[in-house]
Amino acid sequence: MPHTFDPKDQKLNAPSFNKLIEPIKDLLVGAPLLMSRGNRPLQMDFDHQLKALIYFHLEEHSSGRALIQALNEDDFAREQVAPPDGIMKSSFSEAINSRGLEQLQYIYQGLRAKAPNLLPHKYAELGELVSIDGSLIDAVFSMTWADYRDGSKKAKVHLGFDLNHSIPSKIYLTDGKADERPFVSQILSAGQTGVMDRYYQCHKNFDLWQSEGKHFVCRIKASTRKSVVTENAIPINSIIFYDAIVLLGTPRVNQTRKTVRLVGFQIDNVRYWVATDRFDLTAEQIALIYKLRWDIEKFFGWWKRHLRVYHLIARSKYGLMVQVLAGLITYMLLAIYCHEHHAEKVSIRRVRELRNKIKNETRDVGRNLSSIQNVKEQYVPFSNAKT
């Protein structure tokens, strides 16, 4: 049976919730079918699992217990999000920690491919820009796979953020002490420009990315040794104070084999040194690209604070990836919704407005259903009357 979000299959239907999930309805039709791994039938199919996770992030629930309580007690959640027979904590935990990852990856990749056609395309003249960074997730001691240091458990998300459309792109999950730099080649596609902070400085990787046809704009340490090949003219009255083609590092130790462009600029008395292989842009454009890197920091902060993504409802690595992917899907759905209905970027004001609309629509439908039922009950005694 194909997956579907049928707006007619529940009593308390909220049009705004259906508008929010509209972009993934066609993707559900082609999603891999979620199968039970034993003789017992599924207590929660993928449609309900996905809707429950979207609802979790949308409503800023702080725990799995709060979500389960809402699925059993909140009129909208019970009627339109939860399975028809309800869901128990044990069944929900089993579903999150062991099922749905393949289906969520399919939905995420499909939505990621669709979203750029639905959202504004900024900075087109700068090419495809992807900011890359990692973010730690506090784990509990029972999460033995999440190695970090003695007395502490953490997982780490390695994320690419599409700066042109302000949405996440590729994502990987590891233990907290995993190195972030090897993931650059996995996140970037040929022709894209990775935008990174100083931690990602690696001269060997600068050569590797160029050989792979992947571009970079990466801040480096001011003390890095530079062997100048060619100096470029410095614009007058500009934030740029340095622009040259160089080899970075110490010869026969860690020097780059391929030349890179090094741009220096100053903002608020802070000097930035940025290495890049983008020889086609002006120095001011290189500075702008690096300034855009902060968009991924803003995303992580907003995502954590307002969608409660890092409030764990899963303990396994599998389950945490399920939770994170659902959080990314929710964010992209909100980005599309806010643009289509308000011509704005995602904001907590619009998210709260959407929550309230869903609640109000549910109340309105509930009152209408009650009115219809009352009319029917009043009409029943006369239905068999003789005339």
mmCIF file of C-alpha atoms in Angstrom:
data_model
loop_
_atom_site.group_PDB
_atom_site.id
_atom_site.type_symbol
_atom_site.label_atom_id
_atom_site.label_comp_id
_atom_site.label_asym_id
_atom_site.label_seq_id
_atom_site.Cartn_x
_atom_site.Cartn_y
_atom_site.Cartn_z
ATOM 1 C CA MET A 1 0.000 0.000 0.000
ATOM 2 C CA PRO A 2 1.552 3.375 -0.956
ATOM 3 C CA HIS A 3 2.364 5.958 1.676
ATOM 4 C CA THR A 4 0.059 8.961 1.771
ATOM 5 C CA PHE A 5 -0.982 11.872 3.934
ATOM 6 C CA ASP A 6 -4.688 11.865 3.121
ATOM 7 C CA PRO A 7 -6.327 15.044 4.482
ATOM 8 C CA LYS A 8 -9.647 13.160 4.661
ATOM 9 C CA ASP A 9 -8.466 10.241 6.780
ATOM 10 C CA GLN A 10 -8.792 11.997 10.150
ATOM 11 C CA LYS A 11 -11.630 13.711 11.971
ATOM 12 C CA LEU A 12 -9.760 16.760 13.236
ATOM 13 C CA ASN A 13 -8.007 17.932 10.105
ATOM 14 C CA ALA A 14 -5.857 21.096 10.248
ATOM 15 C CA PRO A 15 -5.361 22.697 6.792
ATOM 16 C CA SER A 16 -2.206 24.516 7.920
ATOM 17 C CA PHE A 17 -0.520 21.253 8.949
ATOM 18 C CA ASN A 18 -1.365 19.803 5.537
ATOM 19 C CA LYS A 19 0.113 22.884 3.857
ATOM 20 C CA LEU A 20 3.293 22.418 5.895
ATOM 21 C CA ILE A 21 3.771 18.788 4.817
ATOM 22 C CA GLU A 22 2.582 19.333 1.228
ATOM 23 C CA PRO A 23 6.139 19.200 -0.297
ATOM 24 C CA ILE A 24 6.699 15.624 0.935
ATOM 25 C CA LYS A 25 3.354 14.078 0.021
ATOM 26 C CA ASP A 26 4.470 12.977 -3.446
ATOM 27 C CA LEU A 27 7.790 11.718 -2.031
ATOM 28 C CA LEU A 28 5.954 9.381 0.337
ATOM 29 C CA VAL A 29 4.398 7.553 -2.604
ATOM 30 C CA GLY A 30 7.812 6.333 -3.746
ATOM 31 C CA ALA A 31 9.407 5.824 -0.334
ATOM 32 C CA PRO A 32 10.606 2.298 0.533
ATOM 33 C CA LEU A 33 7.903 0.360 2.371
ATOM 34 C CA LEU A 34 8.464 0.017 6.107
ATOM 35 C CA MET A 35 8.271 -3.669 7.022
ATOM 36 C CA SER A 36 7.871 -5.414 10.364
ATOM 37 C CA ARG A 37 10.936 -7.476 11.296
ATOM 38 C CA GLY A 38 8.957 -10.164 13.066
ATOM 39 C CA ASN A 39 5.556 -11.778 13.252
ATOM 40 C CA ARG A 40 4.054 -8.890 15.192
ATOM 41 C CA PRO A 41 2.426 -6.202 12.988
ATOM 42 C CA LEU A 42 3.789 -2.658 13.049
ATOM 43 C CA GLN A 43 2.369 -0.506 15.829
ATOM 44 C CA MET A 44 3.432 2.626 13.932
ATOM 45 C CA ASP A 45 3.823 2.790 10.159
ATOM 46 C CA PHE A 46 6.221 5.224 8.500
ATOM 47 C CA ASP A 47 3.563 7.864 7.781
ATOM 48 C CA HIS A 48 2.727 8.124 11.470
ATOM 49 C CA GLN A 49 6.388 7.919 12.505
ATOM 50 C CA LEU A 50 7.295 10.822 10.225
ATOM 51 C CA LYS A 51 4.309 12.926 11.262
ATOM 52 C CA ALA A 52 5.050 12.286 14.939
ATOM 53 C CA LEU A 53 8.677 13.411 14.518
ATOM 54 C CA ILE A 54 7.651 16.529 12.582
ATOM 55 C CA TYR A 55 5.114 17.280 15.320
ATOM 56 C CA PHE A 56 7.806 16.745 17.995
ATOM 57 C CA HIS A 57 10.065 19.398 16.457
ATOM 58 C CA LEU A 58 7.275 21.771 15.477
ATOM 59 C CA GLU A 59 5.852 21.878 18.998
ATOM 60 C CA GLU A 60 9.248 22.167 20.764
ATOM 61 C CA HIS A 61 8.677 19.076 22.893
ATOM 62 C CA SER A 62 11.545 18.571 25.303
ATOM 63 C CA SER A 63 11.302 14.785 25.712
ATOM 64 C CA GLY A 64 9.876 11.605 24.276
ATOM 65 C CA ARG A 65 7.534 11.371 27.264
ATOM 66 C CA ALA A 66 6.036 14.782 26.456
ATOM 67 C CA LEU A 67 5.503 13.695 22.856
ATOM 68 C CA ILE A 68 3.822 10.398 23.839
ATOM 69 C CA GLN A 69 1.544 12.240 26.259
ATOM 70 C CA ALA A 70 0.558 14.713 23.527
ATOM 71 C CA LEU A 71 -0.106 11.889 21.061
ATOM 72 C CA ASN A 72 -2.511 10.375 23.569
ATOM 73 C CA GLU A 73 -4.130 13.513 25.008
ATOM 74 C CA ASP A 74 -3.934 16.402 22.514
ATOM 75 C CA ASP A 75 -6.954 16.338 20.179
ATOM 76 C CA PHE A 76 -5.032 17.223 17.014
ATOM 77 C CA ALA A 77 -2.060 14.951 17.745
ATOM 78 C CA ARG A 78 -4.278 12.022 18.732
ATOM 79 C CA GLU A 79 -6.514 12.317 15.651
ATOM 80 C CA GLN A 80 -4.092 13.329 12.886
ATOM 81 C CA VAL A 81 -0.565 12.421 14.023
ATOM 82 C CA ALA A 82 -0.753 9.295 16.194
ATOM 83 C CA PRO A 83 -1.587 5.812 14.851
ATOM 84 C CA PRO A 84 -5.350 4.993 14.951
ATOM 85 C CA ASP A 85 -4.909 2.727 17.988
ATOM 86 C CA GLY A 86 -2.554 5.096 19.784
ATOM 87 C CA ILE A 87 1.081 4.437 20.630
ATOM 88 C CA MET A 88 2.809 3.322 23.834
ATOM 89 C CA LYS A 89 6.218 4.554 24.961
ATOM 90 C CA SER A 90 7.854 1.158 24.405
ATOM 91 C CA SER A 91 6.482 0.812 20.868
ATOM 92 C CA PHE A 92 7.473 4.376 20.011
ATOM 93 C CA SER A 93 11.009 3.868 21.346
ATOM 94 C CA GLU A 94 11.376 0.640 19.384
ATOM 95 C CA ALA A 95 10.218 2.354 16.184
ATOM 96 C CA ILE A 96 12.577 5.344 16.556
ATOM 97 C CA ASN A 97 15.643 3.281 17.477
ATOM 98 C CA SER A 98 15.296 0.513 14.902
ATOM 99 C CA ARG A 99 13.060 1.527 11.977
ATOM 100 C CA GLY A 100 12.537 4.269 9.436
ATOM 101 C CA LEU A 101 16.087 5.439 8.683
ATOM 102 C CA GLU A 102 16.075 4.259 5.058
ATOM 103 C CA GLN A 103 12.700 5.921 4.493
ATOM 104 C CA LEU A 104 13.780 9.174 6.176
ATOM 105 C CA GLN A 105 16.937 9.330 4.070
ATOM 106 C CA TYR A 106 14.795 8.910 0.959
ATOM 107 C CA ILE A 107 12.436 11.722 2.042
ATOM 108 C CA TYR A 108 15.318 13.989 3.074
ATOM 109 C CA GLN A 109 17.200 13.548 -0.199
ATOM 110 C CA GLY A 110 14.022 14.073 -2.227
ATOM 111 C CA LEU A 111 13.084 17.205 -0.320
ATOM 112 C CA ARG A 112 16.663 18.475 -0.538
ATOM 113 C CA ALA A 113 16.495 18.136 -4.341
ATOM 114 C CA LYS A 114 13.079 19.822 -4.510
ATOM 115 C CA ALA A 115 13.660 22.722 -2.099
ATOM 116 C CA PRO A 116 16.008 24.827 -4.286
ATOM 117 C CA ASN A 117 13.222 25.134 -6.861
ATOM 118 C CA LEU A 118 10.845 26.438 -4.182
ATOM 119 C CA LEU A 119 13.183 28.881 -2.399
ATOM 120 C CA PRO A 120 14.986 32.071 -3.505
ATOM 121 C CA HIS A 121 18.431 31.584 -5.025
ATOM 122 C CA LYS A 122 20.826 34.113 -3.504
ATOM 123 C CA TYR A 123 24.412 34.898 -4.516
ATOM 124 C CA ALA A 124 24.073 33.145 -7.886
ATOM 125 C CA GLU A 125 27.043 35.150 -9.192
ATOM 126 C CA LEU A 126 29.264 33.492 -6.552
ATOM 127 C CA GLY A 127 28.440 29.912 -7.544
ATOM 128 C CA GLU A 128 27.164 27.084 -5.335
ATOM 129 C CA LEU A 129 28.273 27.849 -1.781
ATOM 130 C CA VAL A 130 28.252 25.224 0.978
ATOM 131 C CA SER A 131 29.313 26.143 4.502
ATOM 132 C CA ILE A 132 30.741 23.155 6.393
ATOM 133 C CA ASP A 133 30.954 22.716 10.139
ATOM 134 C CA GLY A 134 30.425 20.244 12.960
ATOM 135 C CA SER A 135 28.171 20.419 16.004
ATOM 136 C CA LEU A 136 28.388 18.394 19.215
ATOM 137 C CA ILE A 137 25.352 16.688 20.747
ATOM 138 C CA ASP A 138 25.411 15.937 24.472
ATOM 139 C CA ALA A 139 24.895 12.209 24.983
ATOM 140 C CA VAL A 140 24.240 10.023 28.021
ATOM 141 C CA PHE A 141 26.568 7.373 29.438
ATOM 142 C CA SER A 142 24.431 4.538 28.077
ATOM 143 C CA MET A 143 25.306 5.743 24.557
ATOM 144 C CA THR A 144 28.565 3.789 24.555
ATOM 145 C CA TRP A 145 29.151 4.428 20.835
ATOM 146 C CA ALA A 146 29.397 8.225 21.399
ATOM 147 C CA ASP A 147 33.057 8.433 22.496
ATOM 148 C CA TYR A 148 34.336 11.879 23.429
ATOM 149 C CA ARG A 149 36.481 11.915 26.566
ATOM 150 C CA ASP A 150 36.572 10.308 29.999
ATOM 151 C CA GLY A 151 33.457 11.193 31.950
ATOM 152 C CA SER A 152 31.669 12.617 28.923
ATOM 153 C CA LYS A 153 29.725 11.228 25.977
ATOM 154 C CA LYS A 154 28.979 13.269 22.866
ATOM 155 C CA ALA A 155 27.945 12.672 19.283
ATOM 156 C CA LYS A 156 28.849 14.966 16.409
ATOM 157 C CA VAL A 157 26.899 16.129 13.372
ATOM 158 C CA HIS A 158 28.957 16.971 10.274
ATOM 159 C CA LEU A 159 26.813 19.252 8.136
ATOM 160 C CA GLY A 160 26.925 21.052 4.830
ATOM 161 C CA PHE A 161 24.711 24.158 4.700
ATOM 162 C CA ASP A 162 23.514 25.468 1.336
ATOM 163 C CA LEU A 163 24.225 29.208 1.613
ATOM 164 C CA ASN A 164 22.399 30.021 -1.628
ATOM 165 C CA HIS A 165 19.064 28.714 -0.304
ATOM 166 C CA SER A 166 19.686 28.804 3.479
ATOM 167 C CA ILE A 167 18.921 25.109 4.013
ATOM 168 C CA PRO A 168 20.968 22.069 5.110
ATOM 169 C CA SER A 169 22.453 19.742 2.507
ATOM 170 C CA LYS A 170 24.502 16.623 3.295
ATOM 171 C CA ILE A 171 24.857 15.317 6.839
ATOM 172 C CA TYR A 172 26.910 12.660 8.645
ATOM 173 C CA LEU A 173 26.826 11.483 12.265
ATOM 174 C CA THR A 174 29.811 10.209 14.264
ATOM 175 C CA ASP A 175 31.078 9.984 17.813
ATOM 176 C CA GLY A 176 32.109 13.290 19.330
ATOM 177 C CA LYS A 177 35.874 12.995 18.903
ATOM 178 C CA ALA A 178 35.798 12.221 15.162
ATOM 179 C CA ASP A 179 37.849 14.561 12.968
ATOM 180 C CA GLU A 180 35.699 16.897 10.879
ATOM 181 C CA ARG A 181 38.100 17.540 7.986
ATOM 182 C CA PRO A 182 37.745 14.193 6.152
ATOM 183 C CA PHE A 183 34.015 14.889 5.691
ATOM 184 C CA VAL A 184 34.626 17.898 3.432
ATOM 185 C CA SER A 185 35.214 15.700 0.383
ATOM 186 C CA GLN A 186 32.066 13.706 1.192
ATOM 187 C CA ILE A 187 29.887 16.793 1.675
ATOM 188 C CA LEU A 188 31.109 18.779 -1.332
ATOM 189 C CA SER A 189 30.243 17.921 -4.925
ATOM 190 C CA ALA A 190 32.424 18.903 -7.889
ATOM 191 C CA GLY A 191 31.969 22.568 -8.756
ATOM 192 C CA GLN A 192 30.727 23.572 -5.304
ATOM 193 C CA THR A 193 32.663 25.918 -3.015
ATOM 194 C CA GLY A 194 33.131 24.830 0.591
ATOM 195 C CA VAL A 195 33.270 27.687 3.113
ATOM 196 C CA MET A 196 35.140 26.799 6.301
ATOM 197 C CA ASP A 197 36.749 28.158 9.453
ATOM 198 C CA ARG A 198 40.384 27.786 10.561
ATOM 199 C CA TYR A 199 39.944 24.284 11.960
ATOM 200 C CA TYR A 200 39.686 22.942 8.397
ATOM 201 C CA GLN A 201 43.060 24.349 7.334
ATOM 202 C CA CYS A 202 45.021 21.456 5.854
ATOM 203 C CA HIS A 203 47.470 22.047 3.015
ATOM 204 C CA LYS A 204 47.256 18.459 1.828
ATOM 205 C CA ASN A 205 43.473 18.824 1.589
ATOM 206 C CA PHE A 206 43.794 22.120 -0.297
ATOM 207 C CA ASP A 207 45.633 20.131 -3.002
ATOM 208 C CA LEU A 208 43.158 17.236 -2.805
ATOM 209 C CA TRP A 209 40.055 19.404 -3.185
ATOM 210 C CA GLN A 210 41.493 21.128 -6.237
ATOM 211 C CA SER A 211 42.302 17.775 -7.851
ATOM 212 C CA GLU A 212 38.684 16.700 -7.160
ATOM 213 C CA GLY A 213 37.312 19.833 -8.837
ATOM 214 C CA LYS A 214 35.955 21.117 -5.512
ATOM 215 C CA HIS A 215 36.527 24.718 -4.510
ATOM 216 C CA PHE A 216 37.153 26.179 -1.072
ATOM 217 C CA VAL A 217 37.210 29.429 0.885
ATOM 218 C CA CYS A 218 38.938 28.606 4.172
ATOM 219 C CA ARG A 219 40.266 30.861 6.896
ATOM 220 C CA ILE A 220 43.862 30.081 7.894
ATOM 221 C CA LYS A 221 46.136 31.013 10.766
ATOM 222 C CA ALA A 222 47.846 34.389 10.399
ATOM 223 C CA SER A 223 51.189 32.775 11.248
ATOM 224 C CA THR A 224 51.033 30.376 8.265
ATOM 225 C CA ARG A 225 54.156 30.605 6.105
ATOM 226 C CA LYS A 226 53.524 32.100 2.651
ATOM 227 C CA SER A 227 55.720 31.886 -0.466
ATOM 228 C CA VAL A 228 54.471 34.581 -2.825
ATOM 229 C CA VAL A 229 54.209 33.711 -6.522
ATOM 230 C CA THR A 230 52.232 36.730 -7.753
ATOM 231 C CA GLU A 231 50.835 39.781 -5.970
ATOM 232 C CA ASN A 232 47.477 41.234 -7.008
ATOM 233 C CA ALA A 233 46.524 44.903 -6.884
ATOM 234 C CA ILE A 234 44.787 46.055 -3.689
ATOM 235 C CA PRO A 235 41.579 48.098 -4.168
ATOM 236 C CA ILE A 236 41.610 51.652 -2.782
ATOM 237 C CA ASN A 237 39.460 52.363 0.308
ATOM 238 C CA SER A 238 38.673 48.680 0.744
ATOM 239 C CA ILE A 239 38.595 46.225 3.623
ATOM 240 C CA ILE A 240 41.134 44.199 1.598
ATOM 241 C CA PHE A 241 44.767 44.611 2.685
ATOM 242 C CA TYR A 242 46.328 41.564 0.973
ATOM 243 C CA ASP A 243 45.727 39.611 -2.253
ATOM 244 C CA ALA A 244 48.308 37.242 -3.726
ATOM 245 C CA ILE A 245 48.897 33.876 -5.378
ATOM 246 C CA VAL A 246 51.002 31.825 -2.959
ATOM 247 C CA LEU A 247 52.231 28.457 -1.828
ATOM 248 C CA LEU A 248 51.298 27.830 1.782
ATOM 249 C CA GLY A 249 53.459 26.044 4.360
ATOM 250 C CA THR A 250 57.079 25.122 4.797
ATOM 251 C CA PRO A 251 58.914 23.684 1.727
ATOM 252 C CA ARG A 252 59.502 19.916 1.890
ATOM 253 C CA VAL A 253 57.425 19.761 5.083
ATOM 254 C CA ASN A 254 53.794 20.740 4.551
ATOM 255 C CA GLN A 255 53.832 23.124 1.612
ATOM 256 C CA THR A 256 50.985 23.009 -0.890
ATOM 257 C CA ARG A 257 51.853 21.544 -4.281
ATOM 258 C CA LYS A 258 49.243 23.687 -6.009
ATOM 259 C CA THR A 259 49.138 27.454 -5.688
ATOM 260 C CA VAL A 260 46.264 29.058 -3.815
ATOM 261 C CA ARG A 261 44.982 32.592 -3.599
ATOM 262 C CA LEU A 262 45.394 34.276 -0.224
ATOM 263 C CA VAL A 263 43.127 37.205 0.623
ATOM 264 C CA GLY A 264 43.490 39.321 3.749
ATOM 265 C CA PHE A 265 40.730 41.643 4.950
ATOM 266 C CA GLN A 266 39.888 43.526 8.126
ATOM 267 C CA ILE A 267 36.493 43.983 9.827
ATOM 268 C CA ASP A 268 36.049 45.712 13.205
ATOM 269 C CA ASN A 269 39.788 45.654 13.901
ATOM 270 C CA VAL A 270 39.948 41.895 13.305
ATOM 271 C CA ARG A 271 42.172 40.650 10.498
ATOM 272 C CA TYR A 272 41.143 37.579 8.510
ATOM 273 C CA TRP A 273 43.389 35.507 6.241
ATOM 274 C CA VAL A 274 41.430 33.377 3.786
ATOM 275 C CA ALA A 275 42.846 30.789 1.366
ATOM 276 C CA THR A 276 40.893 29.899 -1.770
ATOM 277 C CA ASP A 277 41.165 28.478 -5.262
ATOM 278 C CA ARG A 278 38.503 30.892 -6.557
ATOM 279 C CA PHE A 279 40.668 32.952 -8.900
ATOM 280 C CA ASP A 280 37.593 34.110 -10.851
ATOM 281 C CA LEU A 281 36.213 36.399 -8.133
ATOM 282 C CA THR A 282 37.265 39.761 -6.740
ATOM 283 C CA ALA A 283 38.903 39.937 -3.335
ATOM 284 C CA GLU A 284 35.785 41.662 -1.952
ATOM 285 C CA GLN A 285 33.660 38.742 -3.160
ATOM 286 C CA ILE A 286 35.976 36.292 -1.399
ATOM 287 C CA ALA A 287 35.573 38.312 1.812
ATOM 288 C CA LEU A 288 31.780 38.268 1.388
ATOM 289 C CA ILE A 289 31.761 34.491 0.916
ATOM 290 C CA TYR A 290 33.679 33.975 4.148
ATOM 291 C CA LYS A 291 31.328 36.338 6.020
ATOM 292 C CA LEU A 292 28.423 34.144 4.832
ATOM 293 C CA ARG A 293 29.987 31.237 6.732
ATOM 294 C CA TRP A 294 28.316 32.546 9.877
ATOM 295 C CA ASP A 295 24.951 31.499 8.424
ATOM 296 C CA ILE A 296 25.661 27.897 9.441
ATOM 297 C CA GLU A 297 26.367 29.044 13.017
ATOM 298 C CA LYS A 298 23.027 30.893 13.044
ATOM 299 C CA PHE A 299 21.306 27.793 11.678
ATOM 300 C CA PHE A 300 22.757 25.504 14.365
ATOM 301 C CA GLY A 301 21.768 27.961 17.092
ATOM 302 C CA TRP A 302 18.191 28.407 15.815
ATOM 303 C CA TRP A 303 17.736 24.706 15.089
ATOM 304 C CA LYS A 304 18.846 23.677 18.575
ATOM 305 C CA ARG A 305 16.927 26.378 20.406
ATOM 306 C CA HIS A 306 13.581 26.384 18.627
ATOM 307 C CA LEU A 307 13.128 22.867 17.219
ATOM 308 C CA ARG A 308 14.581 21.032 20.238
ATOM 309 C CA VAL A 309 16.625 18.846 17.915
ATOM 310 C CA TYR A 310 19.194 17.936 20.549
ATOM 311 C CA HIS A 311 16.685 16.877 23.217
ATOM 312 C CA LEU A 312 17.288 13.165 22.806
ATOM 313 C CA ILE A 313 14.404 10.788 22.224
ATOM 314 C CA ALA A 314 16.760 8.071 20.957
ATOM 315 C CA ARG A 315 19.870 6.463 22.393
ATOM 316 C CA SER A 316 21.219 4.312 19.553
ATOM 317 C CA LYS A 317 23.278 5.801 16.744
ATOM 318 C CA TYR A 318 20.547 4.609 14.373
ATOM 319 C CA GLY A 319 17.841 6.327 16.416
ATOM 320 C CA LEU A 320 19.772 9.572 16.800
ATOM 321 C CA MET A 321 20.244 9.756 13.025
ATOM 322 C CA VAL A 322 16.478 9.203 12.654
ATOM 323 C CA GLN A 323 15.842 12.105 15.029
ATOM 324 C CA VAL A 324 18.363 14.438 13.349
ATOM 325 C CA LEU A 325 17.070 13.721 9.838
ATOM 326 C CA ALA A 326 13.510 14.382 11.003
ATOM 327 C CA GLY A 327 14.686 17.695 12.468
ATOM 328 C CA LEU A 328 16.304 18.677 9.155
ATOM 329 C CA ILE A 329 13.167 17.704 7.234
ATOM 330 C CA THR A 330 11.050 19.809 9.616
ATOM 331 C CA TYR A 331 13.360 22.805 9.148
ATOM 332 C CA MET A 332 13.184 22.575 5.347
ATOM 333 C CA LEU A 333 9.391 22.241 5.445
ATOM 334 C CA LEU A 334 9.244 25.366 7.621
ATOM 335 C CA ALA A 335 11.599 27.223 5.260
ATOM 336 C CA ILE A 336 9.366 26.410 2.288
ATOM 337 C CA TYR A 337 6.176 27.218 4.236
ATOM 338 C CA CYS A 338 7.459 30.610 5.462
ATOM 339 C CA HIS A 339 8.616 31.574 1.976
ATOM 340 C CA GLU A 340 5.432 30.500 0.179
ATOM 341 C CA HIS A 341 2.982 31.951 2.715
ATOM 342 C CA HIS A 342 4.882 34.943 4.074
ATOM 343 C CA ALA A 343 7.744 35.595 1.598
ATOM 344 C CA GLU A 344 10.081 35.446 4.588
ATOM 345 C CA LYS A 345 12.878 33.330 6.008
ATOM 346 C CA VAL A 346 12.149 30.962 8.863
ATOM 347 C CA SER A 347 11.528 32.782 12.142
ATOM 348 C CA ILE A 348 10.242 31.659 15.520
ATOM 349 C CA ARG A 349 7.441 34.221 15.182
ATOM 350 C CA ARG A 350 6.106 32.481 12.081
ATOM 351 C CA VAL A 351 6.579 29.029 13.618
ATOM 352 C CA ARG A 352 4.577 30.031 16.686
ATOM 353 C CA GLU A 353 1.937 31.538 14.424
ATOM 354 C CA LEU A 354 1.706 28.224 12.564
ATOM 355 C CA ARG A 355 1.356 26.274 15.833
ATOM 356 C CA ASN A 356 -1.483 28.536 16.905
ATOM 357 C CA LYS A 357 -3.225 28.240 13.537
ATOM 358 C CA ILE A 358 -3.136 24.444 13.768
ATOM 359 C CA LYS A 359 -4.615 24.550 17.280
ATOM 360 C CA ASN A 360 -7.311 27.039 16.252
ATOM 361 C CA GLU A 361 -8.244 25.036 13.159
ATOM 362 C CA THR A 362 -8.506 21.896 15.263
ATOM 363 C CA ARG A 363 -10.821 23.648 17.724
ATOM 364 C CA ASP A 364 -12.973 25.008 14.879
ATOM 365 C CA VAL A 365 -13.318 21.572 13.280
ATOM 366 C CA GLY A 366 -14.062 20.037 16.672
ATOM 367 C CA ARG A 367 -16.830 22.549 17.317
ATOM 368 C CA ASN A 368 -18.285 21.964 13.842
ATOM 369 C CA LEU A 369 -18.251 18.198 14.332
ATOM 370 C CA SER A 370 -19.985 18.619 17.686
ATOM 371 C CA SER A 371 -22.630 20.863 16.098
ATOM 372 C CA ILE A 372 -23.259 18.368 13.306
ATOM 373 C CA GLN A 373 -23.525 15.523 15.826
ATOM 374 C CA ASN A 374 -26.005 17.512 17.919
ATOM 375 C CA VAL A 375 -28.155 18.206 14.846
ATOM 376 C CA LYS A 376 -28.097 14.519 13.934
ATOM 377 C CA GLU A 377 -29.115 13.519 17.455
ATOM 378 C CA GLN A 378 -31.980 16.010 17.435
ATOM 379 C CA TYR A 379 -33.139 14.730 14.035
ATOM 380 C CA VAL A 380 -33.008 11.012 14.878
ATOM 381 C CA PRO A 381 -36.347 10.803 16.826
ATOM 382 C CA PHE A 382 -38.201 12.116 13.786
ATOM 383 C CA SER A 383 -36.420 10.043 11.171
ATOM 384 C CA ASN A 384 -38.944 7.187 11.376
ATOM 385 C CA ALA A 385 -42.037 9.309 11.971
ATOM 386 C CA LYS A 386 -45.092 8.560 9.875
ATOM 387 C CA THR A 387 -46.630 11.326 7.832
#
